Coordinates of C-alpha atoms in Angstrom, one line a residue:
X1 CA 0.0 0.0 0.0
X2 CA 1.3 3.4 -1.1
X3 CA 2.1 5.5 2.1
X4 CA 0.5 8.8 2.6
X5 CA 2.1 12.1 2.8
X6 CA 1.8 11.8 6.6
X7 CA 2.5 8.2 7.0
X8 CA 3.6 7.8 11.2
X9 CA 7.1 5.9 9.6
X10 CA 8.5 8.9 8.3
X11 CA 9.4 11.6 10.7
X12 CA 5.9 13.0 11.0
X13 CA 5.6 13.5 14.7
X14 CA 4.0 16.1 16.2
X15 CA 7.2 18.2 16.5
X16 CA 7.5 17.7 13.1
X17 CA 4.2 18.6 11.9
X18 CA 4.2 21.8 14.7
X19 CA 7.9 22.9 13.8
X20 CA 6.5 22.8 10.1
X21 CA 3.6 25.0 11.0
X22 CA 6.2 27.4 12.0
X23 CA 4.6 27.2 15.7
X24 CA 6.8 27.1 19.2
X25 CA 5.4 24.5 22.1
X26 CA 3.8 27.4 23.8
X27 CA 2.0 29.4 20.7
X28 CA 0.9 25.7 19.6
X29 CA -0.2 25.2 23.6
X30 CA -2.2 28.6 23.4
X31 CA -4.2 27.8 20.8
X32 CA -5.0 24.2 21.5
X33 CA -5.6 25.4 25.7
X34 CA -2.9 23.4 27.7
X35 CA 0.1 24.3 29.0
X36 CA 3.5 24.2 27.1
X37 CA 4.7 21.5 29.0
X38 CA 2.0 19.0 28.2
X39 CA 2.9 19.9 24.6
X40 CA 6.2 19.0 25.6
X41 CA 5.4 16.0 27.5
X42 CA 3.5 14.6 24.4
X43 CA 6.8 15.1 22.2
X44 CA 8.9 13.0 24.3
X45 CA 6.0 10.6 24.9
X46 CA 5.7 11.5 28.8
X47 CA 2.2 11.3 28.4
X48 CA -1.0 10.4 26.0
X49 CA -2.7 13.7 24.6
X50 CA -6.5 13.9 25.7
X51 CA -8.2 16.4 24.0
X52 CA -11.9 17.0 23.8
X53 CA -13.2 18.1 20.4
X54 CA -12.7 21.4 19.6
X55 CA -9.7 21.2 20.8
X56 CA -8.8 18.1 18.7
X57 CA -10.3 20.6 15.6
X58 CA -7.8 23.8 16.8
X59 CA -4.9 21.1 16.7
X60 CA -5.7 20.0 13.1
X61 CA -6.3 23.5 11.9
X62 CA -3.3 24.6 13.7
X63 CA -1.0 22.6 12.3
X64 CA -2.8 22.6 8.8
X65 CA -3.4 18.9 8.6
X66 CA -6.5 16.9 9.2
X67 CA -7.4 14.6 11.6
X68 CA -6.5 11.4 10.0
X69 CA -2.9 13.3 9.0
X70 CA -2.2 13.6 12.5
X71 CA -0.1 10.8 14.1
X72 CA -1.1 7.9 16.1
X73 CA 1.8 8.5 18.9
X74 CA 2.6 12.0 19.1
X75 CA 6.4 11.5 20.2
X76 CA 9.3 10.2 17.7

């Protein structure tokens, strides 16, 4: 099967996909309403994201993907 643009094998982690959208931990924190270090702690896979929906849809439109771009495990 042909791999998507955002397939989770390639380096398409949330870093990734947040350092692409030109966004630091704390702007993309902001906008999805945690704090910088839960952004953080999803990166390095210190802890599962759990978002409710709208903040599920600012994450997506955030990082200008959609929601089945966006990476199974957030970390590397």
């Amino acid at each position: 099967m042909p791999a998507s643009p955002l397939d989770h094998s390639a380096p398409h982690t949330l870093k990734h996909l947040r350092e692409r959208a030109g966004l630091s931990q704390e702007a993309l924190a902001r906008i999805v309403g945690v704090s910088g270090k839960t952004v953080s702690n999803w990166e390095r896979g210190m802890s599962v994201a759990s978002l409710t929906v709208p903040q599920m849809k600012a994450l997506c439109d955030a990082l200008g993907v959609t929601l089945s771009e966006l990476p199974d495990n957030f970390s590397s």
